[in-house]
mmCIF file of N, CA and C in Angstrom:
data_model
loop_
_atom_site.group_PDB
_atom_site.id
_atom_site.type_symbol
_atom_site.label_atom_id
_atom_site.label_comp_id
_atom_site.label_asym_id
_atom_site.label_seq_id
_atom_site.Cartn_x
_atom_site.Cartn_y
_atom_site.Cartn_z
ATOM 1 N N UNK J 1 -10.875 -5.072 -12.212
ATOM 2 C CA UNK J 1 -10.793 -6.315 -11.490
ATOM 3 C C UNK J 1 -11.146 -6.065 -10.025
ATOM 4 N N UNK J 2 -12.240 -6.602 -9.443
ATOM 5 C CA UNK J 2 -12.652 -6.749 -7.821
ATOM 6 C C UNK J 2 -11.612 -7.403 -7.308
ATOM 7 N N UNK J 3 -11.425 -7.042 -5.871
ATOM 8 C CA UNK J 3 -10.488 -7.729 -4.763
ATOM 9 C C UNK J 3 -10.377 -8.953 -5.108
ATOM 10 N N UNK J 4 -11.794 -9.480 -4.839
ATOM 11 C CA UNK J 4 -11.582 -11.051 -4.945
ATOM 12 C C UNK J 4 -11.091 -11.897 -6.275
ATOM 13 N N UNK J 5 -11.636 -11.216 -7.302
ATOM 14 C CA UNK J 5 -10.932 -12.119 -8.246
ATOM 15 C C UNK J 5 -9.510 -11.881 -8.488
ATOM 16 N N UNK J 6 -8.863 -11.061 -7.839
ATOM 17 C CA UNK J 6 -7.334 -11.081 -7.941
ATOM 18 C C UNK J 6 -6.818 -12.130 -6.497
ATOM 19 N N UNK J 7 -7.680 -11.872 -5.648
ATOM 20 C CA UNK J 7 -7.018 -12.550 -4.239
ATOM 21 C C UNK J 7 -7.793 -13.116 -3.726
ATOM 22 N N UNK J 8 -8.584 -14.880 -4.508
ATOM 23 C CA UNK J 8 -9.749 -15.643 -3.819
ATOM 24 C C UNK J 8 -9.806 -15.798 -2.300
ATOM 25 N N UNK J 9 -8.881 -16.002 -2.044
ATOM 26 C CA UNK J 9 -8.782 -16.174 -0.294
ATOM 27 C C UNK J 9 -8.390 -15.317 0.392
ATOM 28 N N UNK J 10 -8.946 -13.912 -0.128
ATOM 29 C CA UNK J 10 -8.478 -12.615 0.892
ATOM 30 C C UNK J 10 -7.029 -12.583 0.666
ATOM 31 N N UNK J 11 -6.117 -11.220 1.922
ATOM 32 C CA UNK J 11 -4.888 -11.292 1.797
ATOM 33 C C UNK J 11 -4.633 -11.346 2.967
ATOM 34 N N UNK J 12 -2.933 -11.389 3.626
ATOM 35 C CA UNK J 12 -2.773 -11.482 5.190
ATOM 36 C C UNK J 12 -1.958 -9.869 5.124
ATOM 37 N N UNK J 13 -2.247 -9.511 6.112
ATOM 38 C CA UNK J 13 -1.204 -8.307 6.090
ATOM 39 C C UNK J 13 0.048 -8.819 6.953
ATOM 40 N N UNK J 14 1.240 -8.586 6.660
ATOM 41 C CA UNK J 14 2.346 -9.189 7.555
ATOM 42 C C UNK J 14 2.848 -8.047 7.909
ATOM 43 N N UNK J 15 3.068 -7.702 9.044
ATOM 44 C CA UNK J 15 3.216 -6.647 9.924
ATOM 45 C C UNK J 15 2.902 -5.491 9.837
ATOM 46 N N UNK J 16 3.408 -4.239 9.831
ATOM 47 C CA UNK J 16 2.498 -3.269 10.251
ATOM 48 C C UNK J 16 3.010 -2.189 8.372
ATOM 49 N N UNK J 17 2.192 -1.242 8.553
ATOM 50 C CA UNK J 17 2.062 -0.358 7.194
ATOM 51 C C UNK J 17 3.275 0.438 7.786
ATOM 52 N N UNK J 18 4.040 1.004 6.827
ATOM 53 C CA UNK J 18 5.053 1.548 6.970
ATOM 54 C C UNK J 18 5.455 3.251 5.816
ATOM 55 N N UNK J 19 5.838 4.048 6.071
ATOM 56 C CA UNK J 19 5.999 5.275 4.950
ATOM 57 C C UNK J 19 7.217 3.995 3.635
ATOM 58 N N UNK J 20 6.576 4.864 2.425
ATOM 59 C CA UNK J 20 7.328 4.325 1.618
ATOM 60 C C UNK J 20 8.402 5.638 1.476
ATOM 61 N N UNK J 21 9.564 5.087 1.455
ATOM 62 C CA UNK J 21 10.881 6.631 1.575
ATOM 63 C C UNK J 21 11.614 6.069 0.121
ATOM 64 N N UNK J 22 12.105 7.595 -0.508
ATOM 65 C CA UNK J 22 12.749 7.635 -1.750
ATOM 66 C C UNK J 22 14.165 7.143 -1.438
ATOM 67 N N UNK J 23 14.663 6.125 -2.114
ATOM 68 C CA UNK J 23 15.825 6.024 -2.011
ATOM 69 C C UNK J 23 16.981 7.379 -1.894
ATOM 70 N N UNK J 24 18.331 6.512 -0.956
ATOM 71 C CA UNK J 24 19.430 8.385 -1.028
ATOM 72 C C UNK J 24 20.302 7.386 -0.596
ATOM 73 N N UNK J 25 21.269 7.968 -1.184
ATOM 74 C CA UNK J 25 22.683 7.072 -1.224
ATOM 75 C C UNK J 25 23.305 7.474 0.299
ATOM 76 N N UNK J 26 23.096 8.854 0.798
ATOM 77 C CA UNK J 26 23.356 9.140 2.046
ATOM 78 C C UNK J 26 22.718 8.604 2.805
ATOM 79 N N UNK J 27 22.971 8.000 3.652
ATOM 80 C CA UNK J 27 22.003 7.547 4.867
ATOM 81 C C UNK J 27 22.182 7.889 6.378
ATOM 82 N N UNK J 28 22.447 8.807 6.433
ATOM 83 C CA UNK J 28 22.554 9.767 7.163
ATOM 84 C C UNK J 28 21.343 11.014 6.915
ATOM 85 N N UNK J 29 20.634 11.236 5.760
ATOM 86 C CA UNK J 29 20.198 11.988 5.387
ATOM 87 C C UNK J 29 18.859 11.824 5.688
ATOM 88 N N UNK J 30 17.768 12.758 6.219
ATOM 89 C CA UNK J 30 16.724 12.333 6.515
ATOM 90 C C UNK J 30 16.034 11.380 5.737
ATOM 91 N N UNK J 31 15.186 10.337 5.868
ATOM 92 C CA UNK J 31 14.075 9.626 4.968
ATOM 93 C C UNK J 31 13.519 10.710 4.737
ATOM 94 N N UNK J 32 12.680 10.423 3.142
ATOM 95 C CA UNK J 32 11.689 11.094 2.564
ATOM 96 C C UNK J 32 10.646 10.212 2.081
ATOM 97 N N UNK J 33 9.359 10.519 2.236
ATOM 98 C CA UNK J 33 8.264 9.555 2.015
ATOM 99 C C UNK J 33 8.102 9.815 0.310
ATOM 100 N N UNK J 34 7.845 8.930 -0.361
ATOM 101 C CA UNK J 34 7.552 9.030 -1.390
ATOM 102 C C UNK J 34 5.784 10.036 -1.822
ATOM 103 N N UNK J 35 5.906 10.529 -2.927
ATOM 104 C CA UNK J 35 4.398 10.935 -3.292
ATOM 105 C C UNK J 35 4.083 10.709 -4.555
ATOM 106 N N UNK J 36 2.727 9.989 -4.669
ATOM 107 C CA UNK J 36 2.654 9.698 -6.137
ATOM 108 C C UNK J 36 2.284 10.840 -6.916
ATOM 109 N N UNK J 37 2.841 10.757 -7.700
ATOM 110 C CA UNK J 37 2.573 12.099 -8.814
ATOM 111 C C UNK J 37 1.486 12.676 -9.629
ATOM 112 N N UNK J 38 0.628 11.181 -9.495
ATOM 113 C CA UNK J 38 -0.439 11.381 -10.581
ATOM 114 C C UNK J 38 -1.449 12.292 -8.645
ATOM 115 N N UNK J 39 -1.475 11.578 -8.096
ATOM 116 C CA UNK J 39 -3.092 12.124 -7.274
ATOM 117 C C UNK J 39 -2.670 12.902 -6.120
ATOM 118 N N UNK J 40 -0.855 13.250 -5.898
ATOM 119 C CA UNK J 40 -0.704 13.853 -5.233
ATOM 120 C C UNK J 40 -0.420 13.453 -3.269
ATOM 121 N N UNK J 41 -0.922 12.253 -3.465
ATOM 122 C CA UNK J 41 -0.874 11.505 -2.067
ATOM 123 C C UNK J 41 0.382 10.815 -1.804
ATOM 124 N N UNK J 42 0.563 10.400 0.261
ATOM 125 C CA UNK J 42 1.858 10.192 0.407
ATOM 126 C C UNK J 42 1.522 8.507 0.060
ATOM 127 N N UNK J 43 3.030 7.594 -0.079
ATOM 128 C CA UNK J 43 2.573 6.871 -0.507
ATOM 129 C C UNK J 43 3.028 5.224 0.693
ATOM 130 N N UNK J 44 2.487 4.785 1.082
ATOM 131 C CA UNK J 44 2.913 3.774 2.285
ATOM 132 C C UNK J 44 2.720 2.424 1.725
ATOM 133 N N UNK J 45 4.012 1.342 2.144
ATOM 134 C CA UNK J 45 3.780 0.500 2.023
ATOM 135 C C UNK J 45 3.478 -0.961 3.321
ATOM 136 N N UNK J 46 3.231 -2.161 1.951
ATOM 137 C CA UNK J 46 3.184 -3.251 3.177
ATOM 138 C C UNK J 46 3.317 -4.437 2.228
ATOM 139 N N UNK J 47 3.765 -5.380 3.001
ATOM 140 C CA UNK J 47 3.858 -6.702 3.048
ATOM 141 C C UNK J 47 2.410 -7.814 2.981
ATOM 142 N N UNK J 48 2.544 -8.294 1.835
ATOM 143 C CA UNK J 48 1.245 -9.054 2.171
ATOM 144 C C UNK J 48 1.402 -10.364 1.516
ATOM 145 N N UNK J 49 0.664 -11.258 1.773
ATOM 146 C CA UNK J 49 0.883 -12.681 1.532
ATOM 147 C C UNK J 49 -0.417 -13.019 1.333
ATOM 148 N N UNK J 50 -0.297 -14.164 -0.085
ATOM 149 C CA UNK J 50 -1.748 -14.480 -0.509
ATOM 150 C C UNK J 50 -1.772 -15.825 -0.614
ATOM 151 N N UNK J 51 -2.858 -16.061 0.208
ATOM 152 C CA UNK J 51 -2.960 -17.793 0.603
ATOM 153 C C UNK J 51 -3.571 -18.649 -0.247
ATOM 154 N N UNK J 52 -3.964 -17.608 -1.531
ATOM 155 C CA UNK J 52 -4.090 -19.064 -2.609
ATOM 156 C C UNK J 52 -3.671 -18.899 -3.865
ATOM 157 N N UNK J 53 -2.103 -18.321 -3.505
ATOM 158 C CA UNK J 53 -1.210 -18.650 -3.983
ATOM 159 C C UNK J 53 -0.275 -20.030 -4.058
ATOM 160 N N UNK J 54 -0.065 -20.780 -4.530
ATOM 161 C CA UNK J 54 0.660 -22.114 -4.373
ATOM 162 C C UNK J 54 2.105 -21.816 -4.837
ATOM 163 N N UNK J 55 2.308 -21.002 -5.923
ATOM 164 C CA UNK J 55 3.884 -20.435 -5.906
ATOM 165 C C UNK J 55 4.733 -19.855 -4.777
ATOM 166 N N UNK J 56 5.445 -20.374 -4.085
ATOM 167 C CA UNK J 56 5.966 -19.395 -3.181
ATOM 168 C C UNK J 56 6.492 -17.890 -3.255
ATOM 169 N N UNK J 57 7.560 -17.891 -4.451
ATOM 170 C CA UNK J 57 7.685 -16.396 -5.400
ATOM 171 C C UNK J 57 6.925 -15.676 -5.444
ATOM 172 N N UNK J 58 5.604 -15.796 -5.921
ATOM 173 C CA UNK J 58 4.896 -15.421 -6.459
ATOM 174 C C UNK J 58 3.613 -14.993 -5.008
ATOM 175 N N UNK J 59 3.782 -15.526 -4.050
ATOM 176 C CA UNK J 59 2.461 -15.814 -2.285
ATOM 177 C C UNK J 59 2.821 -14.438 -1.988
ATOM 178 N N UNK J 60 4.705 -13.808 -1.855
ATOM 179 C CA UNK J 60 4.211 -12.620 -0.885
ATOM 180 C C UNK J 60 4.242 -11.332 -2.190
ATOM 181 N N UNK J 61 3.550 -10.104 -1.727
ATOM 182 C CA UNK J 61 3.237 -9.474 -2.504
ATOM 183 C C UNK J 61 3.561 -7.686 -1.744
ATOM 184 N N UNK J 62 3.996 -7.094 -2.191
ATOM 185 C CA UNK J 62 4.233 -5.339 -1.554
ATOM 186 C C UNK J 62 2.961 -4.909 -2.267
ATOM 187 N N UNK J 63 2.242 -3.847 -1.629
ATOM 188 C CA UNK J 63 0.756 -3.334 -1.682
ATOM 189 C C UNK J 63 1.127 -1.948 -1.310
ATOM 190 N N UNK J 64 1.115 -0.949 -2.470
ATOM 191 C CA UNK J 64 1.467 0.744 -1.993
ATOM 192 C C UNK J 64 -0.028 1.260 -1.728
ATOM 193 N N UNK J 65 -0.278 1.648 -0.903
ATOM 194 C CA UNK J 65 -1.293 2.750 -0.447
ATOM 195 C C UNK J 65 -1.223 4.060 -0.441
ATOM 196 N N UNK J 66 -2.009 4.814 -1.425
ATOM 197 C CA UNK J 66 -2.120 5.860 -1.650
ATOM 198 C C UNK J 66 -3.135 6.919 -0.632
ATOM 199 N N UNK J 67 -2.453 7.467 0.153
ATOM 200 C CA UNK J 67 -3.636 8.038 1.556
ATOM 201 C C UNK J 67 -2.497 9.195 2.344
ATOM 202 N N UNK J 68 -3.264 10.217 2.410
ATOM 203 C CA UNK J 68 -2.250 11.174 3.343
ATOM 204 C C UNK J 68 -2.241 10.645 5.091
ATOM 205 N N UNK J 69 -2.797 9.993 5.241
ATOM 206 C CA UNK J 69 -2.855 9.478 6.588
ATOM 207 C C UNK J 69 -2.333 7.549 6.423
ATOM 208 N N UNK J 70 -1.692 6.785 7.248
ATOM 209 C CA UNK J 70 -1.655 5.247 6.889
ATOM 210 C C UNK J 70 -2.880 4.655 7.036
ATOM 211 N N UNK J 71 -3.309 3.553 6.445
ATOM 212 C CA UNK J 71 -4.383 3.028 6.665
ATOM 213 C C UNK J 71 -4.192 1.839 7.916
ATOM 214 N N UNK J 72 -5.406 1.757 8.841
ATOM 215 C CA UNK J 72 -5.038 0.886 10.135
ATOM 216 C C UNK J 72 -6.014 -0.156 9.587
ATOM 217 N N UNK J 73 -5.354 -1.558 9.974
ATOM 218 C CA UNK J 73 -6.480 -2.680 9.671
ATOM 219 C C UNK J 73 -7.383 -2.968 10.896
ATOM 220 N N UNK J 74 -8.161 -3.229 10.660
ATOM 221 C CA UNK J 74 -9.612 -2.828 12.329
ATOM 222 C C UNK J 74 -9.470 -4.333 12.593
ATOM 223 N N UNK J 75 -9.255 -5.515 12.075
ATOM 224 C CA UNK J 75 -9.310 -6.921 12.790
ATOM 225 C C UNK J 75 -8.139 -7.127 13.895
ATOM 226 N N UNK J 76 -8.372 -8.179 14.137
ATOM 227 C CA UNK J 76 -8.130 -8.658 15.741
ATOM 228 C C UNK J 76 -6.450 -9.212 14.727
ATOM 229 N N UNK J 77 -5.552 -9.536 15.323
ATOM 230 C CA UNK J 77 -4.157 -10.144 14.530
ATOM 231 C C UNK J 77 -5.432 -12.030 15.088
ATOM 232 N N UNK J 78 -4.498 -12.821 13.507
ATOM 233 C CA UNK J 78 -4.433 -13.877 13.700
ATOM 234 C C UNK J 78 -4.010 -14.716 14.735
ATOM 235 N N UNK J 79 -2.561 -14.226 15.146
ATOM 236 C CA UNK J 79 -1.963 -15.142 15.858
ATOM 237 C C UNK J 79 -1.250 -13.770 17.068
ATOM 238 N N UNK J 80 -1.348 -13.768 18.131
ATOM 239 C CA UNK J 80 -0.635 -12.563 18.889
ATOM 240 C C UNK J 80 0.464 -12.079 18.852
ATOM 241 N N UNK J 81 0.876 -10.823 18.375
ATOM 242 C CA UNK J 81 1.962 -10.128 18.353
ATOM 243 C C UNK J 81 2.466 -10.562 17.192
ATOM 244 N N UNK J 82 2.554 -11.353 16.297
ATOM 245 C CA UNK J 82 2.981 -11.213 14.413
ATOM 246 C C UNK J 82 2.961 -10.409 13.746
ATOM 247 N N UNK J 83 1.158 -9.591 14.116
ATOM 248 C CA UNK J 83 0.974 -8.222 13.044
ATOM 249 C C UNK J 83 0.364 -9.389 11.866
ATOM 250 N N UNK J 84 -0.036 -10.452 11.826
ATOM 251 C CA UNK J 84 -0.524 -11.544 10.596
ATOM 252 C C UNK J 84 -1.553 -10.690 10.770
ATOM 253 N N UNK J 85 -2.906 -10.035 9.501
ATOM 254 C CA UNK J 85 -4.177 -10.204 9.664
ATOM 255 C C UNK J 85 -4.680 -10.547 8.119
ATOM 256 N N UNK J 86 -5.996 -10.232 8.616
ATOM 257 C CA UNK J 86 -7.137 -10.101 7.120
ATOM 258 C C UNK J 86 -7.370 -9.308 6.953
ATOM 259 N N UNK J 87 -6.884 -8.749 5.333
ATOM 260 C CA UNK J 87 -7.511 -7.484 5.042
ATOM 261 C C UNK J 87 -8.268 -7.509 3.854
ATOM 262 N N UNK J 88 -8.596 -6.858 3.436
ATOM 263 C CA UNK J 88 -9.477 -6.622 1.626
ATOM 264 C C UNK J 88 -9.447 -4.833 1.379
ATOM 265 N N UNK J 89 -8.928 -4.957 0.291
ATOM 266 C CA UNK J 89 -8.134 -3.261 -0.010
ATOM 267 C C UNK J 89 -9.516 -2.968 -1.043
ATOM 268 N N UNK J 90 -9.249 -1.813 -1.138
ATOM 269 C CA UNK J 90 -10.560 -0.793 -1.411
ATOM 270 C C UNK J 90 -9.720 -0.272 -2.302
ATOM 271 N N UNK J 91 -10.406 0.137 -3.508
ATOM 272 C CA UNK J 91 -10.108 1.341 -4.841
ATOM 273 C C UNK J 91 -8.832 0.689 -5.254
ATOM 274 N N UNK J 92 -8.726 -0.826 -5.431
ATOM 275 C CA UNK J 92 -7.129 -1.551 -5.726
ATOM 276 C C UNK J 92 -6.915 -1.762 -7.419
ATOM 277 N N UNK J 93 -5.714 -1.050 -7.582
ATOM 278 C CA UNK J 93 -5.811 -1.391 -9.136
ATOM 279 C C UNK J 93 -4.187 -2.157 -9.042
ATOM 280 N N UNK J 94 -4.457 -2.851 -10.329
ATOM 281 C CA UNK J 94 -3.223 -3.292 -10.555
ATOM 282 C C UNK J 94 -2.588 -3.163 -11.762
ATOM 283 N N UNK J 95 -1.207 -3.068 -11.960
ATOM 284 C CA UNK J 95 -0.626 -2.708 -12.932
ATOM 285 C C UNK J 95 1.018 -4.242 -13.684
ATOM 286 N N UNK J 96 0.815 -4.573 -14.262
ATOM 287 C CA UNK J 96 1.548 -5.466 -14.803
ATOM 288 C C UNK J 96 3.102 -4.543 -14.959
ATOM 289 N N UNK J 97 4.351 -5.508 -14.368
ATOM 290 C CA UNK J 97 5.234 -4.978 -14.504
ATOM 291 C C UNK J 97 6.664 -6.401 -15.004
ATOM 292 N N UNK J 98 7.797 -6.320 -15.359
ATOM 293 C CA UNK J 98 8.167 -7.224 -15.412
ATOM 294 C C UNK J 98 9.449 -7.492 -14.150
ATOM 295 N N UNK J 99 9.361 -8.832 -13.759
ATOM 296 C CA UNK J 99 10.241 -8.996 -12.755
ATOM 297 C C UNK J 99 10.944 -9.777 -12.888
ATOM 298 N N UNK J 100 12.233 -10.095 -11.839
ATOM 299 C CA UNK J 100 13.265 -10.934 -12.054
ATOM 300 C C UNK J 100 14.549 -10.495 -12.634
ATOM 301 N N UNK J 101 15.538 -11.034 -13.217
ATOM 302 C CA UNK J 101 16.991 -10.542 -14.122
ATOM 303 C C UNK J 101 16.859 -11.680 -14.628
ATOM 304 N N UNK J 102 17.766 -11.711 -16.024
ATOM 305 C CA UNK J 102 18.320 -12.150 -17.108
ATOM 306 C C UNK J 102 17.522 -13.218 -17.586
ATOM 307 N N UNK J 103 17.640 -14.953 -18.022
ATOM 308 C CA UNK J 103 17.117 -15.476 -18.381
ATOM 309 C C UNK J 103 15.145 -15.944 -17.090
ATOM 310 N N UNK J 104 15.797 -14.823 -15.908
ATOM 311 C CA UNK J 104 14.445 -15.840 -15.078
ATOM 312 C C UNK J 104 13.550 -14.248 -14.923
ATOM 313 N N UNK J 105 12.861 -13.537 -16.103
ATOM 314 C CA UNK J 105 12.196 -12.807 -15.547
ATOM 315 C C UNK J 105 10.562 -13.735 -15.984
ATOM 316 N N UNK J 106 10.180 -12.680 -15.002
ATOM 317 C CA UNK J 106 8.703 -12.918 -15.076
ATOM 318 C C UNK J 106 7.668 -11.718 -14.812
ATOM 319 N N UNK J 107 6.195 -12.459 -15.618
ATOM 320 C CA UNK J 107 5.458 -11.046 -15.183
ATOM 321 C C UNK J 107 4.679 -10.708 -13.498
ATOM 322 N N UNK J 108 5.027 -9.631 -13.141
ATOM 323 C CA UNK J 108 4.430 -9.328 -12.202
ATOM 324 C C UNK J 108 3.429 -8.125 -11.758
ATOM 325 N N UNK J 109 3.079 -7.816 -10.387
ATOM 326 C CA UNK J 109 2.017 -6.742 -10.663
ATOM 327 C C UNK J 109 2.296 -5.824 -9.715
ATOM 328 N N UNK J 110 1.815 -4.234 -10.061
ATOM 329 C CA UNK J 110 2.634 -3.348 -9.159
ATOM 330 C C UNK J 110 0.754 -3.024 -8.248
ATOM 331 N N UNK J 111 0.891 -3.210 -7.255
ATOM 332 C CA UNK J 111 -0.786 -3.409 -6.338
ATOM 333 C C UNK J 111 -0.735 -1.741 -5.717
ATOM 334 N N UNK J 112 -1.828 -0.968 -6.087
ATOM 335 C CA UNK J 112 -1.717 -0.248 -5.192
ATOM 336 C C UNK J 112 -3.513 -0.081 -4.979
ATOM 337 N N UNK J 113 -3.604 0.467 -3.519
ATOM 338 C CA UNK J 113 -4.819 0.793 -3.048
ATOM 339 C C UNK J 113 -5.067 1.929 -2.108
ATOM 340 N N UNK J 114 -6.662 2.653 -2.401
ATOM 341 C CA UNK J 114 -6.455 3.777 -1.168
ATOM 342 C C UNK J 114 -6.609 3.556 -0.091
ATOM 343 N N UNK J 115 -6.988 2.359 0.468
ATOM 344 C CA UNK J 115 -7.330 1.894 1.586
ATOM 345 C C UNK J 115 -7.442 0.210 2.235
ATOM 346 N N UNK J 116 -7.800 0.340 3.220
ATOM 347 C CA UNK J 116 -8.494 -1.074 3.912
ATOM 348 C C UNK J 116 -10.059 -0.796 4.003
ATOM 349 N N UNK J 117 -10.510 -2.305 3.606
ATOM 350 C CA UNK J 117 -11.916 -2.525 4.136
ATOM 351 C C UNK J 117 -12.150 -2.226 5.668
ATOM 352 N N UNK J 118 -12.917 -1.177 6.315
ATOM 353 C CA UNK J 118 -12.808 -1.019 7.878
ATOM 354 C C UNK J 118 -12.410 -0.148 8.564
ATOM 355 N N UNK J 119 -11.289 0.526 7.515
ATOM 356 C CA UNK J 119 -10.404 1.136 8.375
ATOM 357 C C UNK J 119 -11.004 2.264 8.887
ATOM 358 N N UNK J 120 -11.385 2.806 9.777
ATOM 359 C CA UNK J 120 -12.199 3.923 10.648
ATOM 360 C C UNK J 120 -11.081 4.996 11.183
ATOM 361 N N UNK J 121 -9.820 5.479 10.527
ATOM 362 C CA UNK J 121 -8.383 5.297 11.229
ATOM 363 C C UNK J 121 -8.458 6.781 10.619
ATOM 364 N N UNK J 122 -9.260 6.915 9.326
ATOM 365 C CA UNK J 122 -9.217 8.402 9.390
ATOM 366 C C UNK J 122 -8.191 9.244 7.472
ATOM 367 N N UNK J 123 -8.140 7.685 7.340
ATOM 368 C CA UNK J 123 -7.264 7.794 6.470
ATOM 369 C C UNK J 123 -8.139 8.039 5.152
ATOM 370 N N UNK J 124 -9.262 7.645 5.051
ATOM 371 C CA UNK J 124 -10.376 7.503 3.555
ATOM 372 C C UNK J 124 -10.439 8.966 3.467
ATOM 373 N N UNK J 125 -10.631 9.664 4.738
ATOM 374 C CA UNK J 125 -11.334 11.451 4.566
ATOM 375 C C UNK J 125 -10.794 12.043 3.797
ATOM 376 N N UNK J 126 -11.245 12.419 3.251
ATOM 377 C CA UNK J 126 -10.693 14.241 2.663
ATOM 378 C C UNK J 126 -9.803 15.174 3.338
ATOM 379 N N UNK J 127 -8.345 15.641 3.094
ATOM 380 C CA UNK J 127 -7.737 16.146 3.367
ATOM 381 C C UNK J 127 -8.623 17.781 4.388
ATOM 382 N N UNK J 128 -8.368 18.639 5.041
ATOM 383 C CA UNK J 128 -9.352 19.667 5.425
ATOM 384 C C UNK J 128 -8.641 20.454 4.690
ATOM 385 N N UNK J 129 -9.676 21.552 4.024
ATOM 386 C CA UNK J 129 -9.149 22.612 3.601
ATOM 387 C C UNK J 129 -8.369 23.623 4.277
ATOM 388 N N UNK J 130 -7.418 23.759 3.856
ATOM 389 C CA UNK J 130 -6.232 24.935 4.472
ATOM 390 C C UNK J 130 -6.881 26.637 4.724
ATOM 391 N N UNK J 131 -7.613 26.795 3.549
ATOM 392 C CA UNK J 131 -8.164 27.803 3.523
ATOM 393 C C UNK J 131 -9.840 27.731 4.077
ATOM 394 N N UNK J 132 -10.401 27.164 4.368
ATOM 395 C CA UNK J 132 -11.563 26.901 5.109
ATOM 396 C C UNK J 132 -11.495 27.731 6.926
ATOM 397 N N UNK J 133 -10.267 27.410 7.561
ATOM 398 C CA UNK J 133 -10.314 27.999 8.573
ATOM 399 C C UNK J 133 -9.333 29.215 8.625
ATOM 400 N N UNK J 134 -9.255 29.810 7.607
ATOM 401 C CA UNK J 134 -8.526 31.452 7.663
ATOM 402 C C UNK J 134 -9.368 32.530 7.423
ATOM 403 N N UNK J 135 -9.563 33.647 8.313
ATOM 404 C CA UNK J 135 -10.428 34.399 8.343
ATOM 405 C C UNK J 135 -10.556 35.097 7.129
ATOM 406 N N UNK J 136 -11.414 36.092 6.436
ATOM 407 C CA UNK J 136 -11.707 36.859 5.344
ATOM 408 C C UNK J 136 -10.852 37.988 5.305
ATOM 409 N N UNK J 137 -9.515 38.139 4.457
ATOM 410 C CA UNK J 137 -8.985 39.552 4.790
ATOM 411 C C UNK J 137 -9.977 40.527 4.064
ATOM 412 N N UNK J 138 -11.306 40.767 3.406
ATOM 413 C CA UNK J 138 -11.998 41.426 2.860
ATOM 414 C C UNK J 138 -12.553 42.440 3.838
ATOM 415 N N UNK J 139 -12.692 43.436 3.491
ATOM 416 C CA UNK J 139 -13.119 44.412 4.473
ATOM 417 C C UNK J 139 -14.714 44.254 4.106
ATOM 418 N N UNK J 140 -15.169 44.019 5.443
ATOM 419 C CA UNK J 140 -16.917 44.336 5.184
ATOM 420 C C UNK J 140 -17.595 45.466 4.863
#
């Protein structure tokens, strides 16, 4: 499924991308960012709202990004200082999950993407190799 046919009218990002942290009953205890298991990346979330949505339930939406760096959205904010923008997510899959409790669940979708359309922020690259800049212990 392309961006658009899941989200005809684009999406808004509502405030800023944030680390997604594993729940801990201590809270005192440092946050820990989550990592997805399958590709190995940290995993960040956000808030997003879809404007042609007519359900209200159903308008705002959490979007996990899979990227060792956060992804930055390159547009101007809508309205000053909200953090409202336009974005369109790159490599976005979605996954059907069920939501709600007892007689009011419903189906919903778990959104994740590696990126923003734009983002120049550094986050799309390729991790650098660790071993790329360590000298040869091989004797010449």
């Amino acid at each position: 499924m392309t961006f658009f046919q899941a989200f005809e009218k684009a999406l808004l990002l509502v405030g800023d991308i944030e680390p997604d942290t594993e729940y801990n009953q201590n809270r005192n205890a440092p946050a820990r960012q989550k990592v997805d298991p399958v590709t190995g990346l940290r995993q960040w979330k956000a808030t997003c709202t879809d404007p042609s949505e007519s359900n209200p339930k159903r308008s705002s939406v959490q979007v996990i990004f899979l990227a060792d760096v956060a992804p930055i959205p390159h547009g101007a904010e809508l309205i000053s200082g909200t953090g409202l923008r336009v974005i369109e997510l790159e490599n976005m899959t979605l996954q059907p999950k069920v939501t709600g409790q007892g007689e009011f669940k419903t189906l919903g979708w778990t959104i994740r993407a590696t990126g923003i359309k734009g983002d120049t922020s550094g986050a799309k690259q390729a991790p650098a190799d660790p071993g790329a800049a360590r000298p040869s212990t091989k004797a010449a």
